[in-house]
Short mmCIF file of C-alpha atoms in Angstrom, two decimals:
data_model
loop_
_atom_site.label_atom_id
_atom_site.label_comp_id
_atom_site.label_asym_id
_atom_site.label_seq_id
_atom_site.Cartn_x
_atom_site.Cartn_y
_atom_site.Cartn_z
CA UNK M 1 240.57 -140.46 162.24
CA UNK M 2 241.25 -139.99 158.01
CA UNK M 3 239.64 -143.57 157.36
CA UNK M 4 236.84 -142.81 158.56
CA UNK M 5 236.91 -139.25 157.01
CA UNK M 6 237.62 -140.47 153.47
CA UNK M 7 233.72 -141.97 153.29
CA UNK M 8 232.66 -138.03 153.11
CA UNK M 9 228.71 -138.95 153.76
CA UNK M 10 230.35 -140.65 157.04
CA UNK M 11 231.94 -137.67 157.70
CA UNK M 12 228.86 -135.15 157.02
CA UNK M 13 227.31 -137.00 159.63
CA UNK M 14 228.91 -136.86 162.34
CA UNK M 15 230.37 -133.63 162.09
CA UNK M 16 226.96 -132.14 161.50
CA UNK M 17 226.20 -132.96 165.00
CA UNK M 18 229.09 -130.86 166.61
CA UNK M 19 227.97 -127.55 167.63
CA UNK M 20 228.90 -124.41 165.83
CA UNK M 21 231.50 -123.53 167.83
CA UNK M 22 233.72 -126.57 167.83
CA UNK M 23 233.16 -127.15 163.94
CA UNK M 24 234.32 -123.20 163.39
CA UNK M 25 237.60 -124.55 165.22
CA UNK M 26 237.36 -128.45 162.95
CA UNK M 27 238.15 -125.84 160.18
CA UNK M 28 241.76 -125.66 161.07
CA UNK M 29 241.97 -129.65 160.83
CA UNK M 30 242.56 -129.33 157.06
CA UNK M 31 241.83 -128.33 153.59
CA UNK M 32 239.02 -130.69 153.19
CA UNK M 33 237.37 -130.72 156.27
CA UNK M 34 237.21 -126.45 155.60
CA UNK M 35 235.69 -127.56 151.86
CA UNK M 36 233.24 -129.75 153.80
CA UNK M 37 232.05 -127.53 156.74
CA UNK M 38 231.84 -125.02 154.68
CA UNK M 39 229.46 -126.77 151.80
CA UNK M 40 226.36 -125.25 151.51
CA UNK M 41 224.72 -128.50 151.96
CA UNK M 42 226.11 -129.53 155.17
CA UNK M 43 225.10 -125.86 156.16
CA UNK M 44 221.38 -126.34 155.63
CA UNK M 45 221.77 -130.28 157.43
CA UNK M 46 223.35 -128.51 160.71
CA UNK M 47 221.18 -125.88 161.10
CA UNK M 48 218.01 -128.81 160.70
CA UNK M 49 220.19 -130.64 163.29
CA UNK M 50 221.07 -127.54 165.56
CA UNK M 51 217.19 -126.57 166.56
CA UNK M 52 217.95 -127.38 170.31
CA UNK M 53 219.16 -124.08 172.23
CA UNK M 54 222.09 -123.26 173.66
CA UNK M 55 221.14 -120.70 176.03
CA UNK M 56 219.00 -118.30 177.17
CA UNK M 57 219.71 -113.90 176.74
CA UNK M 58 218.59 -112.41 179.94
CA UNK M 59 218.59 -108.30 180.66
CA UNK M 60 216.82 -106.99 182.91
CA UNK M 61 216.89 -103.53 182.83
CA UNK M 62 214.92 -99.77 183.15
CA UNK M 63 215.67 -96.73 181.01
CA UNK M 64 215.01 -93.48 183.24
CA UNK M 65 216.27 -90.55 180.72
CA UNK M 66 219.29 -91.91 179.85
CA UNK M 67 220.25 -92.91 183.37
CA UNK M 68 221.70 -96.40 183.84
CA UNK M 69 220.74 -98.41 187.67
CA UNK M 70 223.52 -100.24 189.94
CA UNK M 71 220.66 -103.22 189.71
CA UNK M 72 220.62 -103.26 185.76
CA UNK M 73 222.09 -106.98 183.99
CA UNK M 74 222.97 -108.64 181.75
CA UNK M 75 223.60 -112.51 181.34
CA UNK M 76 223.90 -115.42 179.33
CA UNK M 77 222.51 -118.41 181.57
CA UNK M 78 223.59 -121.53 179.40
CA UNK M 79 221.30 -124.24 178.11
CA UNK M 80 223.45 -127.20 177.20
CA UNK M 81 226.42 -125.97 179.92
CA UNK M 82 229.04 -125.19 176.87
CA UNK M 83 230.94 -122.37 178.66
CA UNK M 84 232.58 -121.05 175.90
CA UNK M 85 229.51 -119.56 174.23
CA UNK M 86 228.97 -117.74 178.26
CA UNK M 87 232.22 -116.34 178.28
CA UNK M 88 231.88 -114.81 174.91
CA UNK M 89 228.45 -113.70 175.36
CA UNK M 90 229.73 -112.07 178.61
CA UNK M 91 232.61 -110.10 177.28
CA UNK M 92 231.34 -109.21 174.10
CA UNK M 93 227.91 -108.00 174.35
CA UNK M 94 228.09 -103.81 175.18
CA UNK M 95 225.17 -104.14 178.17
CA UNK M 96 225.37 -100.58 180.22
CA UNK M 97 224.20 -98.86 176.61
CA UNK M 98 222.58 -101.51 174.85
CA UNK M 99 219.19 -102.90 175.19
CA UNK M 100 218.77 -106.58 172.99
CA UNK M 101 215.55 -106.94 171.06
CA UNK M 102 215.53 -109.86 169.43
CA UNK M 103 217.70 -113.38 168.03
CA UNK M 104 216.92 -115.37 165.41
CA UNK M 105 219.06 -118.61 163.96
CA UNK M 106 222.45 -117.21 165.76
CA UNK M 107 221.79 -113.51 164.66
CA UNK M 108 221.01 -111.02 167.73
CA UNK M 109 219.43 -108.04 167.07
CA UNK M 110 219.74 -104.87 170.04
CA UNK M 111 219.42 -100.98 169.75
CA UNK M 112 221.01 -98.32 171.97
CA UNK M 113 219.60 -96.75 175.75
CA UNK M 114 216.84 -94.57 175.11
CA UNK M 115 218.21 -90.99 176.68
CA UNK M 116 217.24 -87.14 176.62
CA UNK M 117 219.86 -85.98 174.04
CA UNK M 118 219.57 -89.52 171.21
CA UNK M 119 216.53 -88.71 168.95
CA UNK M 120 217.42 -91.11 166.78
CA UNK M 121 218.56 -94.77 168.12
CA UNK M 122 221.15 -96.77 166.39
CA UNK M 123 220.44 -100.21 165.73
CA UNK M 124 222.63 -103.24 165.50
CA UNK M 125 222.65 -107.04 163.90
CA UNK M 126 225.40 -109.26 165.32
CA UNK M 127 226.73 -112.72 164.88
CA UNK M 128 228.66 -113.44 168.40
CA UNK M 129 230.26 -116.61 166.27
CA UNK M 130 232.35 -114.62 164.01
CA UNK M 131 232.07 -111.00 166.50
CA UNK M 132 230.75 -109.27 163.85
CA UNK M 133 227.90 -106.31 164.12
CA UNK M 134 226.40 -104.08 161.41
CA UNK M 135 225.29 -100.87 163.39
CA UNK M 136 222.15 -99.43 161.48
CA UNK M 137 221.27 -95.91 161.69
CA UNK M 138 217.05 -95.70 160.05
CA UNK M 139 217.06 -92.25 157.37
CA UNK M 140 214.43 -90.81 155.82
CA UNK M 141 211.47 -92.69 157.86
CA UNK M 142 209.79 -92.96 161.61
CA UNK M 143 210.84 -95.93 163.56
CA UNK M 144 210.30 -96.50 167.55
CA UNK M 145 211.60 -98.28 170.18
CA UNK M 146 210.78 -101.66 169.74
CA UNK M 147 212.49 -104.19 166.53
CA UNK M 148 212.09 -107.60 165.49
CA UNK M 149 214.57 -109.49 163.79
CA UNK M 150 214.18 -112.19 160.36
CA UNK M 151 216.91 -114.04 159.55
CA UNK M 152 216.63 -116.26 156.34
CA UNK M 153 219.99 -119.30 156.64
CA UNK M 154 219.31 -119.99 152.97
CA UNK M 155 218.02 -116.41 151.13
CA UNK M 156 214.32 -115.57 150.87
CA UNK M 157 214.58 -115.12 147.36
CA UNK M 158 215.57 -116.92 143.91
CA UNK M 159 219.04 -116.24 144.90
CA UNK M 160 219.10 -118.18 147.98
CA UNK M 161 222.12 -116.04 149.76
CA UNK M 162 221.96 -115.66 152.71
CA UNK M 163 219.93 -112.67 154.74
CA UNK M 164 218.07 -110.80 157.01
CA UNK M 165 215.10 -107.92 157.85
CA UNK M 166 215.08 -105.84 161.04
CA UNK M 167 211.35 -104.40 161.53
CA UNK M 168 210.40 -101.57 163.52
CA UNK M 169 206.64 -101.19 164.51
CA UNK M 170 205.47 -97.85 165.80
CA UNK M 171 202.97 -95.23 166.16
CA UNK M 172 202.40 -92.88 163.15
CA UNK M 173 203.33 -89.22 164.31
CA UNK M 174 200.05 -87.69 163.94
CA UNK M 175 197.52 -90.62 165.41
CA UNK M 176 197.40 -93.07 168.48
CA UNK M 177 194.92 -95.20 167.11
CA UNK M 178 197.34 -97.60 164.71
CA UNK M 179 200.58 -99.09 164.21
CA UNK M 180 203.05 -98.34 161.05
CA UNK M 181 205.98 -100.36 159.90
CA UNK M 182 209.45 -99.51 158.72
CA UNK M 183 211.85 -102.64 157.20
CA UNK M 184 215.43 -102.81 156.36
CA UNK M 185 216.56 -105.29 154.69
CA UNK M 186 220.15 -106.47 154.30
CA UNK M 187 219.83 -107.49 150.73
CA UNK M 188 219.22 -104.11 149.45
CA UNK M 189 221.08 -101.91 152.43
CA UNK M 190 218.15 -99.62 152.52
CA UNK M 191 215.07 -98.67 154.93
CA UNK M 192 211.70 -98.34 153.55
CA UNK M 193 208.04 -97.48 155.81
CA UNK M 194 205.28 -100.32 154.60
CA UNK M 195 202.14 -98.81 152.97
CA UNK M 196 200.54 -101.37 155.41
CA UNK M 197 198.75 -99.91 158.22
CA UNK M 198 197.47 -101.83 161.36
CA UNK M 199 194.58 -100.37 162.93
CA UNK M 200 194.87 -101.06 167.66
CA UNK M 201 195.07 -99.43 170.15
CA UNK M 202 196.60 -101.02 172.48
CA UNK M 203 199.63 -100.22 173.82
CA UNK M 204 202.40 -103.56 173.29
CA UNK M 205 204.57 -105.42 175.73
CA UNK M 206 208.07 -103.01 174.59
CA UNK M 207 209.86 -107.30 175.23
CA UNK M 208 207.25 -109.56 174.29
CA UNK M 209 207.62 -110.13 170.31
CA UNK M 210 208.72 -113.22 168.56
CA UNK M 211 209.43 -113.95 164.70
CA UNK M 212 207.60 -117.22 163.75
CA UNK M 213 207.64 -118.59 160.19
CA UNK M 214 207.33 -115.63 158.12
CA UNK M 215 205.55 -113.48 160.34
CA UNK M 216 205.91 -111.06 163.61
CA UNK M 217 204.33 -111.24 166.42
CA UNK M 218 203.28 -108.34 168.86
CA UNK M 219 201.74 -109.06 172.43
CA UNK M 220 199.71 -106.10 173.08
CA UNK M 221 198.26 -104.79 176.89
CA UNK M 222 194.46 -106.39 176.33
CA UNK M 223 195.15 -109.81 175.10
CA UNK M 224 195.73 -109.30 171.70
CA UNK M 225 198.66 -109.69 169.37
CA UNK M 226 199.34 -107.85 166.25
CA UNK M 227 201.13 -109.87 163.38
CA UNK M 228 202.86 -108.69 160.64
CA UNK M 229 203.63 -110.91 157.37
CA UNK M 230 206.98 -109.59 156.20
CA UNK M 231 207.28 -110.71 152.68
CA UNK M 232 203.61 -109.96 152.30
CA UNK M 233 203.50 -106.82 154.12
CA UNK M 234 200.40 -107.58 156.20
CA UNK M 235 199.38 -106.88 159.48
CA UNK M 236 196.50 -108.03 161.62
CA UNK M 237 194.88 -108.18 164.88
CA UNK M 238 194.93 -112.03 166.65
CA UNK M 239 192.96 -112.65 170.10
CA UNK M 240 194.16 -114.58 172.91
CA UNK M 241 192.40 -117.18 174.42
CA UNK M 242 192.21 -117.85 177.99
CA UNK M 243 190.39 -115.77 180.60
CA UNK M 244 190.52 -111.75 180.80
CA UNK M 245 193.91 -110.85 182.61
CA UNK M 246 194.18 -108.91 185.82
CA UNK M 247 196.28 -105.30 186.62
CA UNK M 248 200.41 -106.53 185.98
CA UNK M 249 198.61 -109.78 184.29
CA UNK M 250 200.81 -109.18 181.39
CA UNK M 251 204.26 -110.92 183.79
CA UNK M 252 201.97 -114.20 183.45
CA UNK M 253 201.50 -114.20 179.84
CA UNK M 254 204.55 -115.20 177.06
CA UNK M 255 204.95 -116.17 173.41
CA UNK M 256 207.40 -118.96 171.54
CA UNK M 257 207.29 -121.08 168.80
CA UNK M 258 207.32 -125.04 168.34
CA UNK M 259 207.80 -126.67 164.84
CA UNK M 260 207.15 -123.14 163.75
CA UNK M 261 203.74 -122.55 165.12
CA UNK M 262 203.21 -119.90 167.37
CA UNK M 263 202.68 -120.08 171.00
CA UNK M 264 200.72 -118.78 173.74
CA UNK M 265 201.96 -119.36 177.49
CA UNK M 266 199.29 -117.53 180.33
CA UNK M 267 199.01 -118.20 183.94
CA UNK M 268 195.89 -118.28 185.02
CA UNK M 269 195.30 -119.05 189.15
CA UNK M 270 197.17 -121.94 189.79
CA UNK M 271 197.47 -123.48 185.90
CA UNK M 272 199.76 -122.68 183.06
CA UNK M 273 198.20 -123.71 180.16
CA UNK M 274 200.24 -123.40 176.94
CA UNK M 275 197.94 -122.84 173.33
CA UNK M 276 199.14 -123.90 169.20
CA UNK M 277 198.05 -120.93 166.87
CA UNK M 278 197.53 -123.56 164.39
CA UNK M 279 196.46 -120.91 161.21
CA UNK M 280 197.19 -117.57 161.62
CA UNK M 281 194.92 -116.50 158.80
CA UNK M 282 191.45 -117.89 160.44
CA UNK M 283 193.22 -117.76 163.45
CA UNK M 284 192.77 -121.24 165.40
CA UNK M 285 193.75 -121.80 168.71
CA UNK M 286 194.56 -125.09 170.58
CA UNK M 287 195.06 -126.29 173.91
CA UNK M 288 198.39 -127.96 173.71
CA UNK M 289 199.51 -128.37 177.48
CA UNK M 290 197.57 -127.32 181.00
CA UNK M 291 199.53 -128.37 184.17
CA UNK M 292 198.57 -127.22 187.94
CA UNK M 293 201.66 -124.79 189.03
CA UNK M 294 201.26 -125.39 192.89
CA UNK M 295 203.80 -128.49 192.04
CA UNK M 296 206.52 -125.97 191.22
CA UNK M 297 206.10 -123.90 194.78
CA UNK M 298 206.50 -127.80 196.26
CA UNK M 299 209.71 -128.48 194.82
CA UNK M 300 211.08 -124.59 195.10
CA UNK M 301 210.48 -124.19 198.83
CA UNK M 302 212.51 -126.89 199.31
CA UNK M 303 215.82 -126.02 197.89
CA UNK M 304 215.61 -122.11 197.78
CA UNK M 305 213.28 -121.64 201.06
CA UNK M 306 216.32 -119.23 202.84
CA UNK M 307 215.35 -116.98 199.56
CA UNK M 308 211.62 -116.62 199.80
CA UNK M 309 211.86 -114.94 203.72
CA UNK M 310 214.58 -112.16 202.71
CA UNK M 311 213.53 -111.49 198.81
CA UNK M 312 211.74 -108.48 198.44
CA UNK M 313 210.19 -110.14 195.83
CA UNK M 314 208.44 -111.77 198.16
CA UNK M 315 204.09 -110.54 198.01
CA UNK M 316 202.66 -111.85 201.20
CA UNK M 317 203.00 -115.83 201.17
CA UNK M 318 201.98 -115.27 197.50
CA UNK M 319 203.49 -117.51 195.42
CA UNK M 320 205.00 -115.65 192.59
CA UNK M 321 205.26 -117.24 188.47
CA UNK M 322 206.27 -115.24 185.56
CA UNK M 323 206.28 -116.19 182.05
CA UNK M 324 209.41 -115.26 180.14
CA UNK M 325 209.59 -117.68 176.80
CA UNK M 326 208.84 -120.86 175.54
CA UNK M 327 209.99 -122.74 172.97
CA UNK M 328 210.43 -126.01 171.58
CA UNK M 329 208.12 -127.51 174.20
CA UNK M 330 210.56 -125.91 176.59
CA UNK M 331 208.75 -123.04 178.88
CA UNK M 332 210.83 -120.73 180.88
CA UNK M 333 209.41 -119.05 184.57
CA UNK M 334 211.21 -117.65 187.13
CA UNK M 335 209.45 -118.57 190.72
CA UNK M 336 210.05 -116.66 193.02
CA UNK M 337 212.89 -114.65 191.03
CA UNK M 338 214.87 -118.17 190.20
CA UNK M 339 214.93 -118.77 186.67
CA UNK M 340 213.89 -121.57 185.71
CA UNK M 341 212.70 -124.15 182.85
CA UNK M 342 209.64 -126.56 182.60
CA UNK M 343 210.20 -129.51 179.92
CA UNK M 344 206.11 -130.56 179.30
CA UNK M 345 208.39 -133.60 176.69
CA UNK M 346 209.94 -134.77 180.48
CA UNK M 347 207.90 -133.75 183.43
CA UNK M 348 211.36 -132.18 184.19
CA UNK M 349 211.50 -128.98 186.65
CA UNK M 350 214.78 -127.37 186.27
CA UNK M 351 217.03 -124.62 187.86
CA UNK M 352 219.67 -121.96 186.69
CA UNK M 353 222.41 -121.83 188.83
CA UNK M 354 223.27 -118.02 188.00
CA UNK M 355 223.42 -116.47 191.53
CA UNK M 356 220.91 -114.02 190.10
CA UNK M 357 217.43 -113.48 190.45
CA UNK M 358 214.55 -111.46 188.16
CA UNK M 359 212.43 -109.12 190.05
CA UNK M 360 208.12 -108.82 189.42
CA UNK M 361 207.64 -105.85 190.94
CA UNK M 362 208.94 -104.02 188.17
CA UNK M 363 207.65 -101.81 185.24
CA UNK M 364 209.35 -103.50 182.24
CA UNK M 365 209.01 -107.15 182.49
CA UNK M 366 213.18 -108.69 181.97
CA UNK M 367 213.84 -110.01 178.37
CA UNK M 368 214.39 -113.63 178.38
CA UNK M 369 215.45 -115.35 174.45
CA UNK M 370 216.94 -118.20 173.29
CA UNK M 371 219.67 -118.15 171.68
CA UNK M 372 221.17 -120.66 168.88
CA UNK M 373 224.58 -120.22 167.30
CA UNK M 374 224.55 -122.15 163.57
CA UNK M 375 226.79 -122.23 161.34
CA UNK M 376 224.63 -120.39 158.72
CA UNK M 377 225.11 -116.99 160.25
CA UNK M 378 228.65 -116.72 158.46
CA UNK M 379 227.78 -116.34 155.22
CA UNK M 380 225.84 -113.57 155.37
CA UNK M 381 226.99 -110.68 152.98
CA UNK M 382 226.98 -108.33 155.59
CA UNK M 383 228.22 -105.15 153.76
CA UNK M 384 227.01 -103.61 150.61
CA UNK M 385 229.08 -101.00 148.58
CA UNK M 386 227.16 -97.35 149.46
CA UNK M 387 224.81 -98.67 151.42
CA UNK M 388 225.20 -95.96 153.74
CA UNK M 389 226.04 -98.49 156.77
CA UNK M 390 228.20 -99.43 158.61
CA UNK M 391 230.27 -102.48 160.67
CA UNK M 392 232.75 -103.64 163.32
CA UNK M 393 235.45 -105.14 163.43
CA UNK M 394 236.53 -105.92 167.14
CA UNK M 395 239.99 -105.58 168.99
CA UNK M 396 240.99 -106.29 172.59
CA UNK M 397 240.50 -103.94 175.28
CA UNK M 398 239.12 -103.82 179.39
CA UNK M 399 236.17 -102.94 180.54
CA UNK M 400 234.74 -101.02 183.47
CA UNK M 401 235.19 -104.51 185.81
CA UNK M 402 238.65 -104.80 184.48
CA UNK M 403 238.26 -107.98 182.00
CA UNK M 404 239.20 -108.19 178.54
CA UNK M 405 236.62 -107.36 176.23
CA UNK M 406 235.73 -106.31 172.72
CA UNK M 407 235.70 -103.21 172.16
CA UNK M 408 234.62 -101.92 168.62
CA UNK M 409 235.88 -99.66 165.55
CA UNK M 410 233.49 -98.76 162.75
CA UNK M 411 234.07 -97.75 158.95
CA UNK M 412 231.26 -96.92 156.53
CA UNK M 413 230.78 -96.85 153.48
#
């Protein structure tokens, strides 16, 4: 082994193909391995090769004045079969009090649940790989309840220091025909209200938004997409392609990304279509994939016939398919409540055996987010001096189900 790894190029070629979780363990082998894995050039190579997602963050919830319902839940659906991350997510995410917002290159953003007594929400940026959590409490600015996360693994300026930004989109205090934007930057440790205003009367879907290649995109109730270019702080409104939605049609559409391009997935009658936005400035949509979803019905009936006839989500004899998310040529769906994926490259339909079913007849559709752990998250300078933000450290306690759970302690600067 030492003979093989005496060649640094060969060592880098082999180690860069391991998962981030395994590489953290490899750091314990020797000081030489630690230096190699921590090297910025190695982190960049590993980041380029670890674009495949490891799993899906799934949360189903409803907020009624802060009352938590018994059928609310959070789970991590593994895509690559790595059970270590499943256990890590299950034990570390504070599900009963939190709502997951976004995931970007290994970082996760979530907020506290809305209650009648709480005026300002806590926003948390969490690194599951290191269990570091940054709690952000907005001051001197007006934020809403929808937050996006942009992570720059190799910096957003000439300094090349890893950093992230959290963007809040909301209606102004006085006005219902536009949206304003508030930005938190880890580089400055401060919130700032953007001067940009986006004029749009549409309501936003709480969990149908994504960050792709420097821009945020939010899907609206009237088949439009609000865009916000983070660095330039410029917004716009894009109309999505396809036919007009019927009532509840938002459940049949979702946003995703592949190769750095925004993708829009919609289910129209018996067809599933995937559109790619080739230019967000013009904009130009190109129909990339389209398939007949009746084939899913036949396959799912063979395996889940017992579920169909006893499901509260069954609407007569109808075949219920909801679009959840899209990533790297794979669309993630729920078929009669069962979470599954369809790979356009292989034509393979795969069901996730997590034992839970996503509800169709709900006000807010389940949140389903791709998650990809990366080494790049380890190099973030989390805490800035005199920034007024808090960082959390983990210690072990027991959760309400009697299993070990991380208990958070918070230190302020």
